[in-house]
Coordinates of C-alpha atoms in Angstrom, one line a residue:
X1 CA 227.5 83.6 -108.8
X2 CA 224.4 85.0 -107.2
X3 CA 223.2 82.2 -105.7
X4 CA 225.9 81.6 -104.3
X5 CA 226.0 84.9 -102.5
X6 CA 222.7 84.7 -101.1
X7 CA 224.0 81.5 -99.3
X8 CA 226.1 83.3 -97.6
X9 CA 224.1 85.9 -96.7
X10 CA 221.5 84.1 -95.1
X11 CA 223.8 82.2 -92.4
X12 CA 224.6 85.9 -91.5
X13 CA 221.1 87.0 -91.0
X14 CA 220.3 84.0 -89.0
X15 CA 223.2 85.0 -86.7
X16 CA 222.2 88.2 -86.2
X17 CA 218.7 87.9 -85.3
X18 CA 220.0 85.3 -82.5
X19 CA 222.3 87.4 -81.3
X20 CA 219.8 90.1 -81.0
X21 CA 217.0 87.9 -79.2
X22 CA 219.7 86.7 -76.3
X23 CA 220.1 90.1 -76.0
X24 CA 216.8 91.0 -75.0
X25 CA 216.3 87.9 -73.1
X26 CA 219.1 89.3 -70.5
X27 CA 216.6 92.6 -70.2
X28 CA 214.8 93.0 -67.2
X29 CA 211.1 92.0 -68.0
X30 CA 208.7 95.3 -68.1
X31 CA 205.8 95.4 -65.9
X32 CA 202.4 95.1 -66.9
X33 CA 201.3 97.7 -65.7
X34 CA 203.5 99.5 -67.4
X35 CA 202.3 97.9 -70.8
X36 CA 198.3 98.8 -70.0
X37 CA 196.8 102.3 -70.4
X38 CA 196.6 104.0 -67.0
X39 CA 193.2 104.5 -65.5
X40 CA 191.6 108.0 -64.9
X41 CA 192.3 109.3 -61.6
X42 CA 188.3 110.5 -60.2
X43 CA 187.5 113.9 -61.0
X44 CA 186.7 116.2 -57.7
X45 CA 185.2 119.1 -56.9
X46 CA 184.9 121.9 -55.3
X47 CA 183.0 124.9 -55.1
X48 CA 181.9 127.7 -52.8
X49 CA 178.6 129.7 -52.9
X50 CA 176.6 132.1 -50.2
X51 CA 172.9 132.6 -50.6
X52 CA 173.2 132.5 -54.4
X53 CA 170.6 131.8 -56.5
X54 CA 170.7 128.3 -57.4
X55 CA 170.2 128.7 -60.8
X56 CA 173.2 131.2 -61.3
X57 CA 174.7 128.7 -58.3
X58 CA 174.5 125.6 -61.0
X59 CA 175.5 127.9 -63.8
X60 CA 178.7 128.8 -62.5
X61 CA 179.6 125.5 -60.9
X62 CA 179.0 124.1 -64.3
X63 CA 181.1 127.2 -65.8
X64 CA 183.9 126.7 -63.7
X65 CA 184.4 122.9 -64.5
X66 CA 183.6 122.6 -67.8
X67 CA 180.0 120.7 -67.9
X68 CA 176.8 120.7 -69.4
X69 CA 174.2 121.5 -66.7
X70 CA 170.4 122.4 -67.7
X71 CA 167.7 122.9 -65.0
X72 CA 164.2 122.8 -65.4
X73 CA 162.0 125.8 -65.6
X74 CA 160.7 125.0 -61.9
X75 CA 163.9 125.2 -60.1
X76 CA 163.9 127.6 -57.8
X77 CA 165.3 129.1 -54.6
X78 CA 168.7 130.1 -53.0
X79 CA 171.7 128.0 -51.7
X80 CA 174.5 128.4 -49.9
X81 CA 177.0 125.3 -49.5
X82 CA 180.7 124.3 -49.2
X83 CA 182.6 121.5 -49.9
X84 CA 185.9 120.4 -51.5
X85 CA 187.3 117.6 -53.4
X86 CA 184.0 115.7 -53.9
X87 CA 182.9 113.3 -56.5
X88 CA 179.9 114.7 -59.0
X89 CA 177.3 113.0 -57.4
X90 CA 178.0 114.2 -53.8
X91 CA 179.0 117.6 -55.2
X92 CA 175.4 117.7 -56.9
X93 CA 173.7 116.4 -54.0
X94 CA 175.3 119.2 -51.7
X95 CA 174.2 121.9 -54.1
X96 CA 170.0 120.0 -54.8
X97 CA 169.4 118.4 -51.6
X98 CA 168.2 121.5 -49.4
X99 CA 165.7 121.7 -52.0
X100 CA 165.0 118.5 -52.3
X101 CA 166.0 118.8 -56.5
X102 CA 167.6 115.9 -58.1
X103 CA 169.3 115.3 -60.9
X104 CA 170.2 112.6 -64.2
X105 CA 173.0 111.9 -66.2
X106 CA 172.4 111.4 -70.4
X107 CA 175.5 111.5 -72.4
X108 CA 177.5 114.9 -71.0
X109 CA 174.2 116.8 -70.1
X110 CA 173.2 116.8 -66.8
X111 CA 169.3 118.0 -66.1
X112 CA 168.5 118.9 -62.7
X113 CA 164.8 118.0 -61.9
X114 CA 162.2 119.1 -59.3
X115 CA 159.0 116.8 -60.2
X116 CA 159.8 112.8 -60.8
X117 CA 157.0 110.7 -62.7
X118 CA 157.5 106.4 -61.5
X119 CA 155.4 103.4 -62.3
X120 CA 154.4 101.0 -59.6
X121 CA 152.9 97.8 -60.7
X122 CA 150.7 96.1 -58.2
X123 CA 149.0 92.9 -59.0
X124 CA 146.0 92.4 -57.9
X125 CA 142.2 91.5 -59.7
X126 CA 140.3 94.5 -61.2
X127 CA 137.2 93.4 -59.1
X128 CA 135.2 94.6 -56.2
X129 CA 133.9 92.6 -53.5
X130 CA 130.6 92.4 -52.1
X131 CA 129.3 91.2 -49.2
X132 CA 131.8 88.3 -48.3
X133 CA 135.0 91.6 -47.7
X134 CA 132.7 92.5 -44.4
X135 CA 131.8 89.2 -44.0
X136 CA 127.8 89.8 -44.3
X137 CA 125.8 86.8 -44.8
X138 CA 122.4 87.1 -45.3
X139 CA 119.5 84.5 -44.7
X140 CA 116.0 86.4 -45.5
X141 CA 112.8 86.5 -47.7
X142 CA 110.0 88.6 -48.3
X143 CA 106.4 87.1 -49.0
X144 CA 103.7 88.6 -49.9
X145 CA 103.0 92.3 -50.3
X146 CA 104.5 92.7 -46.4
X147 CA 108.1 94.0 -46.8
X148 CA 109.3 92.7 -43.9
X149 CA 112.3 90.1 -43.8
X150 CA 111.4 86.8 -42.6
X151 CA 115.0 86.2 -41.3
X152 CA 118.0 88.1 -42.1
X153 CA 121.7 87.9 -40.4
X154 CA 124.5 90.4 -41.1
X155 CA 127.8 89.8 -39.6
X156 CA 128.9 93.1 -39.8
X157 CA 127.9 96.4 -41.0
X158 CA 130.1 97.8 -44.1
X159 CA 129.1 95.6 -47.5
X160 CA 131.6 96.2 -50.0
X161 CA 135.9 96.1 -50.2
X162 CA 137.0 98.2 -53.7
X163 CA 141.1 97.4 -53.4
X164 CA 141.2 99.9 -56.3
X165 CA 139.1 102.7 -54.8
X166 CA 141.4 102.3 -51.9
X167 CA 144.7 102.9 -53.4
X168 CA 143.1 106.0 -55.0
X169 CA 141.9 107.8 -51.7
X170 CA 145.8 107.0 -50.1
X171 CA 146.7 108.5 -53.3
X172 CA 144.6 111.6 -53.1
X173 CA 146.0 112.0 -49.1
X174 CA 149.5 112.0 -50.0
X175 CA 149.7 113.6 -53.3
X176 CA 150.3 117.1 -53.5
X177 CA 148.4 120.3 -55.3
X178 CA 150.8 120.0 -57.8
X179 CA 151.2 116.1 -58.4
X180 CA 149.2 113.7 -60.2
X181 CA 148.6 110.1 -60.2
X182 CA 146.6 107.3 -62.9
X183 CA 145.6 103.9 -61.1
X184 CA 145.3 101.8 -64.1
X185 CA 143.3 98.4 -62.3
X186 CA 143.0 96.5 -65.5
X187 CA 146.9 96.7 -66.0
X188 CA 147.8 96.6 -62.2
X189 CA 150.5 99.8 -62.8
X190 CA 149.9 102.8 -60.9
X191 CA 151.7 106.1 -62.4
X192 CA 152.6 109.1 -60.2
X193 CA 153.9 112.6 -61.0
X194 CA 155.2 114.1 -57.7
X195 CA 157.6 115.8 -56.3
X196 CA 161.0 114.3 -55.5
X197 CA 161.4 115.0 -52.0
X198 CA 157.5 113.5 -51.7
X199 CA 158.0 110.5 -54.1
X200 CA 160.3 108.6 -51.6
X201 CA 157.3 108.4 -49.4
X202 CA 154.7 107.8 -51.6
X203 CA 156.7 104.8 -53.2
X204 CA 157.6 103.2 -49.5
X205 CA 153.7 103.0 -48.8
X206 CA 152.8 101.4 -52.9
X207 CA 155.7 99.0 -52.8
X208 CA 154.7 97.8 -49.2
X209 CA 151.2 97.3 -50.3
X210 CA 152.3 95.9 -53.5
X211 CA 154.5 93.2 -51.4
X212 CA 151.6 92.7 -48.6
X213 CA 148.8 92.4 -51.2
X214 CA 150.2 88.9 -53.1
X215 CA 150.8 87.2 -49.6
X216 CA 148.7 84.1 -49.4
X217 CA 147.9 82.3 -46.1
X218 CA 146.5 78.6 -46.9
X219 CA 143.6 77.7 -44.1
X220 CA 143.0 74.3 -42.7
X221 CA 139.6 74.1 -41.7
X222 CA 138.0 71.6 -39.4
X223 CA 134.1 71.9 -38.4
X224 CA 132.2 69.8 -36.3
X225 CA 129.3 69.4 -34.9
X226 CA 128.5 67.9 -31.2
X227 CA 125.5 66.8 -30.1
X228 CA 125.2 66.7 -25.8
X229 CA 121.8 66.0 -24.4
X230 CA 119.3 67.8 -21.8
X231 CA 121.8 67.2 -18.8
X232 CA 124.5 69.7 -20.7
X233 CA 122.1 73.0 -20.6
X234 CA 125.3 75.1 -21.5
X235 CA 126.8 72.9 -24.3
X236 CA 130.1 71.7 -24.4
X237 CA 132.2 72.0 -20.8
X238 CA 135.3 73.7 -22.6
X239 CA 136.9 73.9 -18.9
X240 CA 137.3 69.9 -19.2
X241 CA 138.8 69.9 -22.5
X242 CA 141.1 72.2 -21.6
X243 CA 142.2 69.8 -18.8
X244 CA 142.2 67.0 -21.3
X245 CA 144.4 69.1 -23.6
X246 CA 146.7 69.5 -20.8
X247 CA 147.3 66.2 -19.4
X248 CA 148.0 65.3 -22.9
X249 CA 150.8 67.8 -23.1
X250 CA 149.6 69.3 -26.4
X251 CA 147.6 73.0 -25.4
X252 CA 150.2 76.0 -26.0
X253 CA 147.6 78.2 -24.1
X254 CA 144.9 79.2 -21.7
X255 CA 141.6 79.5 -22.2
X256 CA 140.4 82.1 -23.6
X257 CA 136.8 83.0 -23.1
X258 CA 134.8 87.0 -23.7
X259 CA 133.8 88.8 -21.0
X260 CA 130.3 87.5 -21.3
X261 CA 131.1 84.0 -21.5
X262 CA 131.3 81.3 -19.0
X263 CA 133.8 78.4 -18.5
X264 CA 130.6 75.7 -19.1
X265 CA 130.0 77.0 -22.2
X266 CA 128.0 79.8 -23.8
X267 CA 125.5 80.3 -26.4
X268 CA 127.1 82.5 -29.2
X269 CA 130.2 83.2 -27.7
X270 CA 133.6 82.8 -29.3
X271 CA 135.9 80.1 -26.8
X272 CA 139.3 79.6 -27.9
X273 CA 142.2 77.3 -27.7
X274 CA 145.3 77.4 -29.0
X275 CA 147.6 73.9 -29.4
X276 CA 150.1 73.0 -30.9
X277 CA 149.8 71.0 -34.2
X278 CA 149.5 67.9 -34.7
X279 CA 147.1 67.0 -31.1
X280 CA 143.8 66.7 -32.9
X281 CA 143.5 63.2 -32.0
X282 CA 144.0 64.6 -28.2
X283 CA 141.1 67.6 -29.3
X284 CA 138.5 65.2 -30.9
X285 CA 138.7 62.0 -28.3
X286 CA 137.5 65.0 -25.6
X287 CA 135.2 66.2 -27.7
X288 CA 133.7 62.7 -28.2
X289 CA 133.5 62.3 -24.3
X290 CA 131.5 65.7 -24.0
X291 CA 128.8 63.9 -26.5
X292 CA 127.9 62.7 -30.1
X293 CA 130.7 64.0 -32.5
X294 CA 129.9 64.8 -36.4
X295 CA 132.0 65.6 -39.1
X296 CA 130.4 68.3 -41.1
X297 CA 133.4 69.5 -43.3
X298 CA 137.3 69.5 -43.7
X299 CA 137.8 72.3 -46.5
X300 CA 141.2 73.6 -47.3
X301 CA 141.7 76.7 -49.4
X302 CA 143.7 79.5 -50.0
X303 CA 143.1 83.4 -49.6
X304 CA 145.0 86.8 -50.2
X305 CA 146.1 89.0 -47.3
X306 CA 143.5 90.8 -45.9
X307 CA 141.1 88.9 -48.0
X308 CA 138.6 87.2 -46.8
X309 CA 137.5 83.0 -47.5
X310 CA 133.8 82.3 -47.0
X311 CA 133.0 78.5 -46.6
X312 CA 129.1 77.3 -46.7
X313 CA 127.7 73.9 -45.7
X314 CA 124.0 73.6 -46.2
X315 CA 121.7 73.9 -48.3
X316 CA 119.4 76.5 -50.1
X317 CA 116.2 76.6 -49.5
X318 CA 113.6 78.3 -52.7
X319 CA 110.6 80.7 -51.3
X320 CA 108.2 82.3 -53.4
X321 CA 107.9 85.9 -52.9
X322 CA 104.5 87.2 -54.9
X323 CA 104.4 91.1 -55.6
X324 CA 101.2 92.0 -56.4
X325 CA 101.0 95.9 -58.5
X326 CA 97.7 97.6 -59.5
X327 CA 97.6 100.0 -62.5
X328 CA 96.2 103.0 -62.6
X329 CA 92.7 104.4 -64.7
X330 CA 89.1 103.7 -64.5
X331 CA 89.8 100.0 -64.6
X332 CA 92.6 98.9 -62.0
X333 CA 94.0 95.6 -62.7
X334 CA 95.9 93.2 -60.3
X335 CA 98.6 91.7 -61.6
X336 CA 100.7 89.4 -59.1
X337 CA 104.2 88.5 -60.2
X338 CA 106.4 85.7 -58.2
X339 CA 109.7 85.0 -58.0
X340 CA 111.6 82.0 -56.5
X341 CA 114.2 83.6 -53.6
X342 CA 116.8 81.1 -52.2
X343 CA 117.7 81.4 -48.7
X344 CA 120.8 79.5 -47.1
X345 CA 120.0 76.8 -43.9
X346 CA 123.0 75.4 -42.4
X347 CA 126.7 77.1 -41.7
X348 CA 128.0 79.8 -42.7
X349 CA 132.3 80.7 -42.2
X350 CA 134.2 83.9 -42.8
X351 CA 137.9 83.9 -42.5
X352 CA 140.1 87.6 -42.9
X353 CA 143.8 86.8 -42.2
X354 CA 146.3 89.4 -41.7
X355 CA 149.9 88.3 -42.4
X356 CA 151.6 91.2 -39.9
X357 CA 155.3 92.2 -40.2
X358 CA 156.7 90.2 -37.1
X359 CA 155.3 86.7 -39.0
X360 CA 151.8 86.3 -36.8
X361 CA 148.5 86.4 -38.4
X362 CA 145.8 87.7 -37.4
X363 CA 142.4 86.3 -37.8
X364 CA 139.0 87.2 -38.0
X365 CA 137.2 84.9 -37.7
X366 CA 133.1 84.9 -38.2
X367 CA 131.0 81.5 -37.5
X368 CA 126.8 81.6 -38.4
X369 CA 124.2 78.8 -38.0
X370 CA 121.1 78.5 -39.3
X371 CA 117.9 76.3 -38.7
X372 CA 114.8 76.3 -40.2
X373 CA 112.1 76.4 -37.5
X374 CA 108.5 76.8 -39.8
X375 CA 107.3 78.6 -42.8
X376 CA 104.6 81.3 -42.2
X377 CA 101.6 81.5 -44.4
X378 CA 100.4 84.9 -45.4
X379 CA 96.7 84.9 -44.8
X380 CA 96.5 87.9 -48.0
X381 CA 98.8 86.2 -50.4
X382 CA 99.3 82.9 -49.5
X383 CA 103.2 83.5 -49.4
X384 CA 105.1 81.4 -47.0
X385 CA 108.0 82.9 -45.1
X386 CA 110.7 81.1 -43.1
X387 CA 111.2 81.2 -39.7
X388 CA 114.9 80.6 -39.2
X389 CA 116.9 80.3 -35.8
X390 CA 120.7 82.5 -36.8
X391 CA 123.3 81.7 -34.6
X392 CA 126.4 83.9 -34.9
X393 CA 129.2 85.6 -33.7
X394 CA 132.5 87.0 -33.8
X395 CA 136.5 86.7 -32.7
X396 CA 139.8 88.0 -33.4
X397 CA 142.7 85.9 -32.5
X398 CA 146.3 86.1 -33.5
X399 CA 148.2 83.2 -33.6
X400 CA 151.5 81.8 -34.5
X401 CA 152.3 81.1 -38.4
X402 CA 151.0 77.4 -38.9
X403 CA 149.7 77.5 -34.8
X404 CA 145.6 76.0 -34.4
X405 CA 143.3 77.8 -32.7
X406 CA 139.5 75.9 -32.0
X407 CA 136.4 77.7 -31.7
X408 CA 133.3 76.8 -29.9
X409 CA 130.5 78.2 -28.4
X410 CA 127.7 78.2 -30.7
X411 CA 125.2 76.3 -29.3
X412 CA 121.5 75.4 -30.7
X413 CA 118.7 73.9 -28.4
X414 CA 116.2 71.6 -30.5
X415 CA 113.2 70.4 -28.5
X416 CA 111.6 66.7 -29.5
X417 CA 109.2 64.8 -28.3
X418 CA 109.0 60.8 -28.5
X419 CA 106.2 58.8 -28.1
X420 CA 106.0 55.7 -26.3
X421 CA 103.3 52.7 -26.6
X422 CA 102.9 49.0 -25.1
X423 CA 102.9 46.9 -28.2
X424 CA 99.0 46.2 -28.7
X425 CA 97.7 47.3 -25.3
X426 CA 98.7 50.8 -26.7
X427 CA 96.6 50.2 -30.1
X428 CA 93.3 49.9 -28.5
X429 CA 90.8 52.7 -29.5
X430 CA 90.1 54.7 -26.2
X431 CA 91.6 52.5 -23.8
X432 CA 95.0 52.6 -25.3
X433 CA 96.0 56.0 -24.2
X434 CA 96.5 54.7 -20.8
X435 CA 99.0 52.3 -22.3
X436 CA 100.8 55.6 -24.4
X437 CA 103.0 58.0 -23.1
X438 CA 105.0 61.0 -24.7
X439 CA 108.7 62.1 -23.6
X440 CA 110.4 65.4 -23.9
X441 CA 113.8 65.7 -24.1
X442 CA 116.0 68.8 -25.6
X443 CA 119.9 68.4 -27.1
X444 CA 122.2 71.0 -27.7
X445 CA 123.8 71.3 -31.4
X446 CA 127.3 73.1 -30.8
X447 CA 129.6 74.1 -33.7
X448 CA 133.4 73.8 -33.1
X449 CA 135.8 75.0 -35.6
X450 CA 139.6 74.0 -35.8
X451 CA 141.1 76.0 -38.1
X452 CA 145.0 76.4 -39.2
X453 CA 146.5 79.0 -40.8
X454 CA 149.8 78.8 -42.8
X455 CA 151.8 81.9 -44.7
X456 CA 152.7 80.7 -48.1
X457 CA 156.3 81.8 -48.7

């Protein structure tokens, strides 16, 4: 009897919850919207003070809307402001910003802030350059117990580039009483303490050198050497290669020559020409028409911005500089000491590129040439000096992002002499010499430089 009744109950069941699902199937569906939690409307606010003391300003805006507002011990002054229906952060920033006070958000406390401490990371070597930043190249020696240099050649005046140093004086300019800075070279990361209406500044100048700084420009560099003879007293005719350039459709520019420079060429002055990339076959077949072309070298390297490349072709050359001391006492002794100093013969190039904003780079650009004329004997010591013949000189161009510029203009005179004989009529003792003669002729060495310079995105 009871199973029997659960038979019959079940069919009921079954009905009943069908009946009850068409039923809801002939509801309207409910929105989703409907279904989902409803968002937070924005909180505003508004607020109203007249020359109030900010502190007791903050206190009662905080009061008055039920937050958690702490200032620092330093923040001072009056406000007076108005506003209504504003989001925190505007609200905030009307009641800070005449101060030029800011303020952070932890959790439900709010801390309003006058000083701001940031970390600037700048990568760059912990090293300071000698020498090659003001592109000085020297060429001397000393013999003997005379002090005086035999040769020396110094492109420019100022010796030494300390990137470090440098960020510390901008530093020390802009930095207030109160601030503080740490320039950390061996991590690259520069900390400063400032105030917040000054740190904006002071982090627009670290993050522009920190982006100008790891800029690279790769140089393509080109120096020959060509060789005109006696007729050619000013070196290379730079007028007719300009022509050339022309007619071959390749030169971008004029000439460009220094105010103490001629169109024919002039000894240790900077001539430039700018063409467009990709005419060096145009460049060097009127080069070779102006006399014997060389090859000396076709480096390629890389450099930071404002950094400068030094490339040397040459040689070095040993003297032996002697010191001679005498001690002191009854019995003075001599004692000489000598040490082997090298000296460079041959060419010296300094390159300083300067990416600027606009995409053009700015070279400067330093050539030298040297030539060993003798060595000096001291008649005390028996030192030999070096006479040396220093060519050099100097240009700033600015060019186009992967535009050439040449440079030319360093010319060297060398005098030789060649003697001349009739076979065998020449060879007789005394009577020869009317058979014998000696020319004289001079050439001109002159230095050209093509050099391209490319930004490195």
């Amino acid at each position: 009897m009871q199973t029997t009744r659960v038979k019959l109950i079940l069919p009921a069941l079954l009905l009943a919850l069908g009946l009850a699902t068409a039923a809801r199937a002939n509801e309207a569906p409910v929105p989703t919207s409907e279904l989902l939690p409803k968002q937070d409307e924005p909180r505003l606010f508004s607020f109203k003070a007249v020359d109030l003391e900010i502190k007791q300003a903050l206190a009662l805006f905080a009061e008055a809307n039920d937050l958690n507002i702490l200032p620092d011990r330093d923040v001072e002054g009056n406000v007076t402001t108005t506003f209504k229906d504003l989001p925190l952060e505007t609200a905030m920033a009307a009641l800070l910003d005449a101060h030029g006070y800011y303020f952070t958000q932890q959790g439900g406390l709010i801390r309003v802030r006058n000083f701001q401490t940031r970390l600037f990371r700048i990568d760059y070597i912990n090293t300071i350059r000698v020498g090659s930043g003001s592109n000085d190249v020297q060429f001397s020696s000393r013999g003997g117990d005379d002090d005086s240099e035999g040769s020396s050649m110094s492109v420019t005046a100022n010796a030494t580039i300390d990137f470090w140093e440098s960020i510390r004086e901008q530093l020390q300019s802009m930095i207030s009483e109160e601030g503080s800075y740490t320039v950390n070279s061996l991590a690259g990361v520069v900390s400063v303490t400032e105030r917040y209406a000054r740190m904006a500044q002071i982090a627009q100048v670290l993050e522009q050198i920190s982006e100008a700084v790891v800029r690279q420009v790769e140089l393509e560099v080109e120096i020959y050497e060509v060789v005109t003879d006696d007729t050619q007293q000013l070196g290379i005719d730079w007028t007719a290669i300009q022509t050339s350039l022309n007619s071959a459709a390749t030169a971008t520019g004029s000439l460009i020559l220094p105010t103490n420079a001629t169109a024919g060429g002039a000894s240790g002055a900077a001539i430039a020409i700018d063409y467009s990339r990709g005419a060096e076959g145009a460049l060097l077949e009127a080069l070779s028409q102006q006399g014997e072309l060389k090859v000396l070298s076709r480096p390629k390297l890389r450099t930071l911005n404002n950094q400068p490349a030094v490339i040397r072709v040459g040689q070095d050359l040993p003297v032996f500089r002697q010191t001679v001391t005498q001690s002191t006492g009854d019995n003075p002794i001599l004692a000489t000491e000598e040490e082997i100093v090298n000296i460079t013969i041959g060419t010296v190039l300094s390159i300083t590129p300067q990416i600027s904003v606009d995409g053009m780079i700015t070279l400067d650009v330093t050539p030298a040439v040297s030539r060993l004329l003798r060595n000096e004997i001291s008649a005390v010591t028996g030192a030999s000096a070096p006479v040396i013949d220093v060519r050099q000189s100097s240009s700033i161009v600015r060019i186009p992002d992967g535009a050439t510029v040449v440079l030319g203009g360093l010319v060297q005179t060398q005098s030789s002499a060649v003697k001349r004989k009739i076979p065998l009529l020449g060879d007789i003792p005394g009577l020869g010499k009317a058979f014998q003669g000696t020319r004289s002729f001079e050439q001109n060495n002159e230095l050209v430089i093509v050099l391209t310079p490319t930004i490195i995105k």
